[in-house]
Short mmCIF file of C-alpha atoms in Angstrom, two decimals:
data_model
loop_
_atom_site.label_atom_id
_atom_site.label_comp_id
_atom_site.label_asym_id
_atom_site.label_seq_id
_atom_site.Cartn_x
_atom_site.Cartn_y
_atom_site.Cartn_z
CA MET A 20 22.23 -25.06 13.52
CA LYS A 21 25.13 -23.14 11.97
CA GLU A 22 23.13 -22.79 8.75
CA TYR A 23 20.21 -21.13 10.59
CA ALA A 24 22.60 -18.85 12.48
CA LYS A 25 24.23 -17.83 9.19
CA LYS A 26 20.85 -17.05 7.61
CA ALA A 27 19.77 -15.05 10.66
CA LEU A 28 23.01 -13.05 10.52
CA ILE A 29 22.45 -12.29 6.83
CA TYR A 30 18.90 -11.06 7.55
CA ILE A 31 20.15 -8.88 10.41
CA LEU A 32 22.94 -7.37 8.31
CA VAL A 33 20.57 -6.66 5.42
CA ALA A 34 18.04 -5.07 7.78
CA VAL A 35 20.66 -2.90 9.50
CA GLY A 36 22.10 -1.90 6.14
CA ALA A 37 18.67 -0.99 4.74
CA TYR A 38 17.83 1.00 7.88
CA GLY A 39 21.13 2.89 7.60
CA ILE A 40 20.67 3.66 3.90
CA MET A 41 17.10 4.95 4.36
CA LEU A 42 18.02 7.06 7.38
CA LEU A 43 21.03 8.50 5.54
CA PHE A 44 18.86 9.29 2.51
CA LEU A 45 16.34 11.15 4.66
CA VAL A 46 19.05 13.14 6.44
CA LEU A 47 20.78 14.04 3.17
CA SER A 48 17.48 15.09 1.59
CA ALA A 49 17.08 17.63 4.40
CA LYS A 50 20.44 19.08 3.36
CA VAL A 51 18.79 20.34 0.17
CA SER A 52 18.54 24.08 0.68
CA LYS A 53 15.17 25.73 1.17
CA ASP A 54 16.05 28.31 -1.48
CA SER A 55 16.39 25.58 -4.13
CA ILE A 56 12.83 24.35 -3.50
CA GLN A 57 11.15 27.70 -2.77
CA GLU A 58 9.81 28.40 -6.27
CA ASN A 59 8.30 24.94 -6.81
CA MET A 60 6.97 24.82 -3.25
CA GLU A 61 5.13 28.09 -3.88
CA GLU A 62 3.66 26.63 -7.07
CA SER A 63 2.64 23.47 -5.20
CA ALA A 64 1.08 25.37 -2.30
CA ALA A 65 -0.92 27.54 -4.69
CA TYR A 66 -2.07 24.48 -6.66
CA LEU A 67 -3.23 22.62 -3.53
CA CYS A 68 -5.31 25.67 -2.56
CA GLU A 69 -7.17 25.78 -5.87
CA ASP A 70 -9.74 23.28 -4.56
CA VAL A 71 -11.00 21.91 -1.24
CA VAL A 72 -8.75 19.48 0.65
CA TYR A 73 -10.98 16.54 -0.29
CA PRO A 74 -12.11 17.04 -3.91
CA TYR A 75 -15.08 14.78 -4.74
CA TYR A 76 -15.45 13.77 -1.08
CA GLU A 77 -19.06 14.78 -0.62
CA GLY A 78 -22.04 14.11 -2.85
CA GLU A 79 -25.72 14.78 -2.40
CA GLY A 80 -26.81 14.51 1.21
CA LYS A 81 -23.15 14.74 2.32
CA GLU A 82 -22.63 11.03 1.60
CA ILE A 83 -19.05 9.88 1.22
CA LYS A 84 -18.27 8.91 -2.35
CA HIS A 85 -16.21 5.86 -3.21
CA SER A 86 -13.03 7.89 -3.48
CA CYS A 87 -11.51 11.32 -3.56
CA ILE A 88 -8.19 13.10 -3.96
CA ASP A 89 -6.71 13.65 -0.50
CA ARG A 90 -5.02 17.04 -0.56
CA TYR A 91 -5.21 17.20 3.24
CA ALA A 92 -2.43 14.63 3.70
CA ASP A 93 -0.43 15.93 0.75
CA SER A 94 -0.50 19.41 2.26
CA ILE A 95 0.85 18.11 5.57
CA LEU A 96 3.58 16.15 3.79
CA LEU A 97 4.73 19.19 1.82
CA ASN A 98 4.57 21.30 4.99
CA ILE A 99 6.96 18.80 6.61
CA VAL A 100 9.15 18.86 3.48
CA TYR A 101 9.35 22.64 3.57
CA ASN A 102 10.29 22.71 7.27
CA PHE A 103 13.24 20.31 7.15
CA GLU A 104 16.33 22.11 8.44
CA SER A 105 19.49 21.68 6.37
CA ASP A 106 21.74 22.76 9.25
CA ASN A 107 20.03 20.47 11.80
CA SER A 108 18.95 17.71 9.46
CA LEU A 109 18.97 14.62 11.72
CA LYS A 110 16.85 16.20 14.43
CA SER A 111 14.46 17.85 11.98
CA VAL A 112 13.73 14.63 10.06
CA MET A 113 13.16 12.76 13.31
CA ILE A 114 10.59 15.17 14.73
CA SER A 115 9.07 16.07 11.32
CA SER A 116 7.53 19.36 12.41
CA TYR A 117 5.33 21.67 10.34
CA TYR A 118 3.28 24.86 10.64
CA TYR A 119 -0.26 24.29 11.94
CA ASP A 120 -3.22 26.53 12.71
CA ASP A 121 -6.33 24.76 14.00
CA TYR A 122 -8.59 27.36 12.38
CA MET A 123 -7.35 26.73 8.86
CA ASN A 124 -7.34 23.76 6.49
CA GLU A 125 -4.01 22.04 5.93
CA ASN A 126 -3.59 23.38 2.40
CA GLN A 127 -4.01 26.90 3.80
CA ASN A 128 -1.46 26.13 6.53
CA LEU A 129 0.99 25.05 3.85
CA TYR A 130 0.31 28.21 1.87
CA LYS A 131 0.96 30.39 4.95
CA ALA A 132 4.17 28.53 5.78
CA VAL A 133 5.56 28.81 2.25
CA PHE A 134 4.49 32.37 1.37
CA ASN A 135 4.61 34.00 4.81
CA GLY A 136 7.49 32.06 6.34
CA LEU A 137 5.53 31.09 9.45
CA GLU A 138 7.48 28.91 11.86
CA LYS A 139 6.72 25.22 12.43
CA ASN A 140 4.83 24.50 15.63
CA LYS A 141 3.52 20.91 15.46
CA GLN A 142 5.37 17.58 15.40
CA TYR A 143 4.48 14.52 13.32
CA LEU A 144 6.99 12.14 14.83
CA ARG A 145 5.13 8.83 14.69
CA TYR A 146 5.92 8.05 11.02
CA TRP A 147 9.20 7.94 9.14
CA HIS A 148 7.97 10.33 6.39
CA GLY A 149 10.58 8.90 4.04
CA SER A 150 8.47 10.19 1.17
CA ALA A 151 9.19 13.71 2.41
CA GLY A 152 12.82 13.17 1.42
CA ILE A 153 11.78 12.22 -2.10
CA MET A 154 9.42 15.18 -2.32
CA ARG A 155 12.11 17.61 -1.15
CA ILE A 156 14.47 16.42 -3.87
CA PHE A 157 11.70 16.43 -6.49
CA HIS A 158 10.80 20.00 -5.60
CA THR A 159 14.17 21.22 -6.76
CA PHE A 160 12.96 20.72 -10.34
CA MET A 161 9.17 20.13 -10.35
CA SER A 162 5.96 21.03 -8.53
CA ILE A 163 3.29 18.76 -7.05
CA LYS A 164 1.15 18.88 -10.19
CA GLN A 165 4.06 17.60 -12.28
CA ILE A 166 4.80 14.95 -9.64
CA TYR A 167 1.21 13.68 -9.92
CA ILE A 168 1.65 13.30 -13.67
CA TRP A 169 5.00 11.55 -13.22
CA HIS A 170 3.45 9.14 -10.72
CA GLY A 171 0.69 8.32 -13.21
CA VAL A 172 3.24 7.54 -15.91
CA LEU A 173 5.41 5.54 -13.50
CA LEU A 174 2.54 3.40 -12.19
CA THR A 175 1.42 2.68 -15.76
CA LEU A 176 4.92 1.65 -16.80
CA LEU A 177 5.33 -0.60 -13.75
CA PHE A 178 2.01 -2.32 -14.47
CA VAL A 179 3.06 -2.89 -18.09
CA VAL A 180 6.39 -4.38 -16.96
CA LEU A 181 4.67 -6.65 -14.43
CA ALA A 182 2.06 -7.76 -16.97
CA PHE A 183 4.81 -8.50 -19.51
CA LEU A 184 6.67 -10.64 -16.97
CA LEU A 185 3.51 -12.58 -16.12
CA VAL A 186 2.76 -13.19 -19.80
CA ARG A 187 6.33 -14.39 -20.30
CA VAL A 188 5.95 -17.00 -17.55
CA HIS A 189 2.63 -18.15 -19.04
CA CYS A 190 0.49 -16.37 -16.42
CA ALA A 191 -1.32 -13.98 -18.78
CA ILE A 192 -4.71 -14.73 -17.18
CA TYR A 193 -3.41 -13.46 -13.84
CA ALA A 194 -2.12 -10.26 -15.43
CA VAL A 195 -5.62 -9.62 -16.81
CA LEU A 196 -7.32 -10.46 -13.50
CA PHE A 197 -4.90 -8.27 -11.57
CA GLY A 198 -5.69 -5.40 -13.95
CA ILE A 199 -9.41 -5.91 -13.31
CA SER A 200 -8.74 -5.98 -9.55
CA LEU A 201 -7.04 -2.59 -9.83
CA LEU A 202 -10.05 -1.18 -11.67
CA VAL A 203 -12.36 -2.43 -8.90
CA VAL A 204 -10.49 -0.21 -6.39
CA SER A 205 -10.45 2.87 -8.67
CA ILE A 206 -6.72 2.78 -9.35
CA TRP A 207 -6.94 5.98 -11.42
CA TYR A 208 -7.18 8.06 -8.21
CA VAL A 209 -3.88 6.77 -6.85
CA PRO A 210 -1.39 8.90 -8.84
CA PHE A 211 -3.19 12.14 -7.98
CA SER A 212 -2.57 11.99 -4.25
CA VAL A 213 1.02 11.48 -3.14
CA GLU A 214 -0.30 9.82 0.02
CA TYR A 215 -1.96 7.04 -2.01
CA THR A 216 0.97 6.34 -4.29
CA TRP A 217 3.74 4.87 -2.14
CA PRO A 218 2.21 1.49 -1.16
CA PHE A 219 1.27 0.85 -4.79
CA LEU A 220 4.73 1.79 -6.03
CA CYS A 221 6.19 -0.63 -3.44
CA MET A 222 3.66 -3.27 -4.50
CA PHE A 223 4.60 -3.03 -8.18
CA PHE A 224 8.33 -2.79 -7.56
CA PHE A 225 8.54 -5.77 -5.22
CA SER A 226 6.06 -7.78 -7.32
CA ILE A 227 8.31 -7.35 -10.35
CA LEU A 228 11.39 -8.44 -8.38
CA ALA A 229 9.53 -11.37 -6.82
CA VAL A 230 8.25 -12.68 -10.15
CA ILE A 231 11.78 -12.42 -11.65
CA LEU A 232 13.35 -14.27 -8.71
CA VAL A 233 10.76 -17.07 -8.69
CA ASP A 234 10.94 -17.45 -12.45
CA LYS A 235 14.71 -17.90 -12.17
CA GLY A 236 14.31 -20.42 -9.36
CA LYS A 237 15.94 -18.14 -6.78
CA ASP A 238 13.22 -18.57 -4.18
CA GLN A 239 15.81 -18.53 -1.40
CA HIS A 240 16.09 -14.75 -1.74
CA ILE A 241 12.35 -14.12 -1.47
CA GLY A 242 12.46 -13.90 2.34
CA ILE A 243 14.89 -10.98 2.23
CA LEU A 244 12.74 -9.36 -0.47
CA PHE A 245 9.62 -9.48 1.72
CA MET A 246 11.50 -8.15 4.74
CA LEU A 247 12.78 -5.23 2.65
CA SER A 248 9.27 -4.69 1.28
CA GLY A 249 7.96 -4.22 4.82
CA MET A 250 10.79 -1.85 5.71
CA VAL A 251 10.45 0.33 2.62
CA THR A 252 6.66 0.41 2.92
CA ILE A 253 6.61 1.84 6.45
CA PHE A 254 9.48 4.19 5.54
CA LEU A 255 7.37 5.76 2.79
CA ASP A 256 3.75 5.16 3.79
CA PHE A 257 1.31 7.26 5.82
CA LEU A 258 -0.63 4.16 7.04
CA THR A 259 -2.89 3.88 4.00
CA THR A 260 -2.92 0.54 2.15
CA GLU A 261 0.31 -0.98 3.44
CA THR A 262 -0.76 -4.64 3.09
CA VAL A 263 -0.76 -4.46 -0.73
CA SER A 264 3.05 -4.55 -0.74
CA LEU A 265 2.86 -7.91 1.06
CA LEU A 266 -0.17 -9.68 -0.39
CA ILE A 267 0.07 -8.94 -4.12
CA PRO A 268 3.75 -9.98 -4.46
CA LEU A 269 3.02 -13.04 -2.31
CA MET A 270 0.01 -14.19 -4.35
CA LEU A 271 1.84 -13.57 -7.63
CA THR A 272 4.78 -15.67 -6.48
CA LEU A 273 2.39 -18.45 -5.47
CA VAL A 274 0.82 -18.61 -8.94
CA VAL A 275 4.21 -18.39 -10.67
CA ARG A 276 5.59 -21.19 -8.47
CA ARG A 277 2.62 -23.41 -9.37
CA LYS A 278 2.96 -22.55 -13.05
CA ARG A 279 6.66 -23.46 -12.84
CA LYS A 280 5.73 -26.89 -11.46
CA GLU A 281 3.17 -27.32 -14.24
CA SER A 282 5.73 -26.41 -16.90
CA SER A 283 8.19 -28.92 -15.43
CA GLY A 284 5.67 -31.71 -15.93
CA VAL A 285 4.60 -32.19 -12.31
CA SER A 286 1.18 -33.87 -12.23
CA ILE A 287 -1.89 -32.12 -10.81
CA GLY A 288 -2.00 -34.53 -7.90
CA LYS A 289 1.62 -33.85 -6.93
CA ARG A 290 1.14 -30.11 -7.39
CA ASN A 291 -1.83 -30.25 -5.05
CA ASN A 292 0.23 -32.21 -2.53
CA GLY A 293 2.67 -29.30 -2.44
CA ILE A 294 0.21 -27.17 -0.48
CA LYS A 295 2.19 -27.67 2.74
CA GLU A 296 5.18 -26.08 1.03
CA ASP A 297 2.98 -23.16 -0.16
CA ILE A 298 1.61 -22.62 3.35
CA ILE A 299 5.07 -22.61 4.94
CA TYR A 300 6.30 -20.30 2.20
CA SER A 301 3.36 -17.92 2.76
CA VAL A 302 3.69 -17.91 6.56
CA LYS A 303 7.43 -17.18 6.34
CA SER A 304 6.80 -14.36 3.86
CA VAL A 305 4.12 -12.79 6.07
CA ILE A 306 6.32 -13.04 9.18
CA LEU A 307 9.37 -11.57 7.46
CA TRP A 308 7.34 -8.72 5.94
CA GLY A 309 5.89 -8.06 9.40
CA ILE A 310 9.33 -8.08 11.00
CA GLY A 311 10.54 -5.60 8.40
CA TYR A 312 7.48 -3.37 8.75
CA ILE A 313 7.20 -3.35 12.56
CA GLY A 314 10.95 -3.44 13.12
CA MET A 315 11.56 -0.42 10.87
CA TRP A 316 8.72 1.46 12.57
CA LEU A 317 10.17 0.71 16.01
CA MET A 318 13.57 1.89 14.81
CA LYS A 319 12.03 5.27 13.97
CA TRP A 320 10.85 5.67 17.55
CA ILE A 321 14.12 4.41 19.02
CA THR A 322 16.20 6.64 16.76
CA ALA A 323 13.98 9.64 17.54
CA ALA A 324 14.25 9.00 21.29
CA ILE A 325 18.06 8.88 21.05
CA VAL A 326 18.37 11.93 18.79
CA LEU A 327 15.84 14.06 20.67
CA GLY A 328 16.94 12.82 24.10
CA GLU A 329 13.42 12.23 25.38
CA ASN A 330 10.73 9.58 25.70
CA VAL A 331 8.74 9.76 22.47
CA MET A 332 6.15 7.11 23.32
CA PRO A 333 3.54 9.63 24.59
CA TYR A 334 3.50 11.06 21.03
CA ILE A 335 2.71 7.59 19.68
CA THR A 336 0.54 5.56 22.08
CA GLU A 337 -2.37 7.99 22.07
CA HIS A 338 -2.49 7.89 18.27
CA ILE A 339 -2.38 4.09 18.18
CA GLU A 340 -5.27 3.83 20.65
CA GLU A 341 -7.30 6.34 18.65
CA ARG A 342 -6.79 4.56 15.32
CA MET A 343 -7.69 1.19 16.79
CA ALA A 344 -10.73 2.06 18.85
CA GLY A 345 -11.32 5.80 18.88
CA GLU A 346 -14.87 6.77 19.75
CA LEU A 347 -17.26 7.33 16.87
CA GLY A 348 -20.65 7.97 18.40
CA ASP A 349 -22.53 5.71 20.79
CA MET A 350 -22.35 2.26 19.18
CA SER A 351 -21.47 -1.28 20.17
CA LEU A 352 -18.19 -2.93 19.23
CA LEU A 353 -19.98 -5.18 16.73
CA SER A 354 -21.73 -2.19 15.10
CA TYR A 355 -18.39 -0.36 14.93
CA ILE A 356 -16.71 -3.31 13.20
CA MET A 357 -19.60 -3.82 10.79
CA MET A 358 -19.55 -0.13 9.87
CA ALA A 359 -15.82 -0.31 9.13
CA ILE A 360 -16.24 -3.38 6.90
CA LYS A 361 -19.37 -2.06 5.15
CA ARG A 362 -17.91 1.37 4.42
CA ASN A 363 -14.82 -0.10 2.79
CA ILE A 364 -16.51 -2.87 0.82
CA THR A 365 -19.16 -0.50 -0.53
CA CYS A 366 -16.36 1.71 -1.88
CA LEU A 367 -15.52 -1.00 -4.41
CA ILE A 368 -16.78 -0.79 -7.97
CA PRO A 369 -19.65 -1.34 -8.77
CA LEU A 370 -20.93 -1.31 -5.15
CA ASP A 371 -20.07 2.37 -4.87
CA TYR A 372 -22.94 3.20 -7.26
CA GLY A 373 -25.64 2.53 -4.67
CA LEU A 374 -28.55 0.17 -5.26
CA THR A 375 -27.85 -0.14 -8.98
CA GLY A 376 -24.25 -1.04 -8.27
CA ALA A 377 -25.29 -3.56 -5.63
CA ILE A 378 -27.65 -5.28 -8.11
CA ILE A 379 -24.92 -5.42 -10.76
CA ALA A 380 -22.43 -6.79 -8.22
CA GLY A 381 -24.94 -9.40 -7.09
CA LEU A 382 -25.59 -10.54 -10.66
CA LEU A 383 -21.85 -10.77 -11.38
CA VAL A 384 -21.30 -12.91 -8.29
CA VAL A 385 -24.22 -15.22 -9.21
CA VAL A 386 -22.87 -15.63 -12.76
CA MET A 387 -19.39 -16.33 -11.41
CA ILE A 388 -20.68 -18.96 -8.97
CA TYR A 389 -22.72 -20.58 -11.75
CA ILE A 390 -19.67 -20.80 -14.02
CA MET A 391 -17.56 -22.26 -11.21
CA TYR A 392 -20.26 -24.84 -10.43
CA VAL A 393 -20.98 -25.94 -14.01
CA TYR A 394 -17.46 -25.79 -15.45
CA HIS A 395 -15.42 -26.86 -12.43
CA LYS A 396 -12.31 -28.99 -12.65
CA LYS A 397 -12.40 -32.68 -11.80
CA ILE A 398 -9.58 -32.20 -9.29
CA ILE A 399 -9.72 -29.00 -7.24
CA ASP A 400 -7.03 -28.07 -4.76
CA TRP A 401 -9.32 -26.82 -1.99
CA LYS A 402 -6.41 -26.40 0.44
CA TYR A 403 -4.78 -23.95 -1.96
CA ILE A 404 -8.06 -22.06 -2.28
CA ILE A 405 -8.35 -21.91 1.51
CA LEU A 406 -4.82 -20.47 1.62
CA LEU A 407 -5.83 -17.79 -0.90
CA PHE A 408 -8.98 -17.13 1.13
CA ALA A 409 -6.85 -16.62 4.26
CA LEU A 410 -4.58 -14.17 2.45
CA GLY A 411 -7.62 -12.35 1.07
CA LEU A 412 -8.92 -11.95 4.63
CA VAL A 413 -5.82 -10.03 5.78
CA PRO A 414 -7.13 -6.61 4.61
CA ILE A 415 -10.46 -7.32 6.34
CA ILE A 416 -8.63 -8.17 9.57
CA ARG A 417 -6.65 -4.95 9.22
CA ILE A 418 -9.89 -3.00 8.76
CA ILE A 419 -11.34 -4.58 11.90
CA ILE A 420 -8.26 -3.95 14.06
CA LEU A 421 -7.84 -0.33 12.89
CA ARG A 422 -11.60 0.22 12.75
CA ASN A 423 -11.54 3.92 13.64
CA HIS A 424 -8.96 4.62 10.93
CA SER A 425 -10.86 2.41 8.47
CA VAL A 426 -14.19 4.15 9.03
CA LEU A 427 -12.84 7.68 8.79
CA HIS A 428 -10.51 6.97 5.87
CA CYS A 429 -12.50 4.42 3.90
CA PHE A 430 -12.04 6.56 0.77
CA PHE A 431 -8.46 5.26 0.54
CA VAL A 432 -8.28 2.30 2.96
CA HIS A 433 -10.64 0.31 0.70
CA ARG A 434 -7.90 -0.01 -1.91
CA ALA A 435 -6.20 -2.55 0.33
CA LEU A 436 -9.07 -4.84 -0.72
CA VAL A 437 -7.44 -5.16 -4.14
CA ALA A 438 -5.71 -8.19 -2.60
CA SER A 439 -9.04 -9.70 -1.52
CA VAL A 440 -10.51 -9.21 -4.99
CA PHE A 441 -7.42 -10.70 -6.62
CA ALA A 442 -7.48 -13.68 -4.25
CA PHE A 443 -11.09 -14.36 -5.30
CA PHE A 444 -10.15 -14.22 -8.98
CA ILE A 445 -7.20 -16.59 -8.50
CA SER A 446 -9.48 -18.99 -6.64
CA ALA A 447 -11.97 -18.88 -9.52
CA VAL A 448 -9.21 -19.78 -12.00
CA GLU A 449 -8.28 -22.73 -9.77
CA ILE A 450 -11.88 -23.98 -9.83
CA ILE A 451 -12.91 -23.37 -13.45
CA GLU A 452 -11.79 -25.80 -16.13
CA ILE A 453 -10.12 -23.72 -18.81
CA LYS A 454 -9.82 -25.83 -21.95
CA LYS A 455 -6.73 -25.25 -24.00
CA LYS A 456 -6.81 -25.33 -27.78
CA ASN A 457 -4.90 -28.14 -29.42
CA ASN A 458 -2.46 -26.92 -32.05
CA ARG A 459 -2.55 -29.40 -34.92
CA HIS A 460 -0.46 -28.92 -38.01
#
């Protein structure tokens, strides 16, 4: 009992410490003077007004394309960044206000705020907007265009590091399959919208740490890692593809753990019997990530209520209800859910290329099923595959629950399905017999 109490205390202390560090960072970022960011903010505002707020959003017949660059959200974020008050930093970061005119697009609102000095008049309290702190600091020495380029370089470097680590632990096939999974969700769009970037940066960062810890046999620290992943994700994210920072690190640790058992000489039968351990490990990781994510979000609302001295829930509950089940025409609940799922799945490559893409996707699936049927292993761990299937369903469940959000924002929400695609690929590797070459000298 004392051991559990000690572990619980450690988790609480880590969570409180992480909360304090992130809050302090956000407050200190607001202390950066507006004069020091003025020049780069002007450059950013002008750049975001060079095109429409959703470049590549509409094609022929006004159909939504598989993706676009979301300058709408980036404009709001920079508007919040610009309106932080250095002399009233705690209150300003809690309420996260910005200039808004209903008759203009958000990039134009940002332009007016930066060039005309128009006062903020709209709050955006429901999120932490931790990324605003990073953007305020970045804008002391670079503009949004340069930040996009930096994010592209950073994401590439993180993928290379993660792939290297996987190759080093004899999981090269998973590095390749993860790379393919990223291509399926059009990863190349991610660096060019700040809104898209944060969950993927969290995903890569925590995946790298998780693989290192598991490889070194320090699995006991993974729980804290997943809790911190949830906390950092909600601190930075705009509610885009948050589940990637949970599912990708979790699935990678599962394959590395199994590879570690294989390398230690554990037989296939005994490895398959370890599924109970994998399930418990996965459930704990999901719960701890959820505690970190939801707990950190609740702390934003509690902190805001204390700092502002008012009940902030009316600012939040209406938004939650809208994102879960906001009206979208006269349709049944089932039709609404099916629309949300269809819109997001058809954003995946090659399905996003219409009928031709659907035919190609169908052929690929048939070929994959044929290979799995003809070249399957003699002993298949179906329980492990079911576990992967369950993890792959999480983004679908998220799409169903937040159906209004998922329908309207399918052009970025669909990237959460990278975990579903990766889970399918891992399952295929578990089924297919991959013959190894014998090295004879």
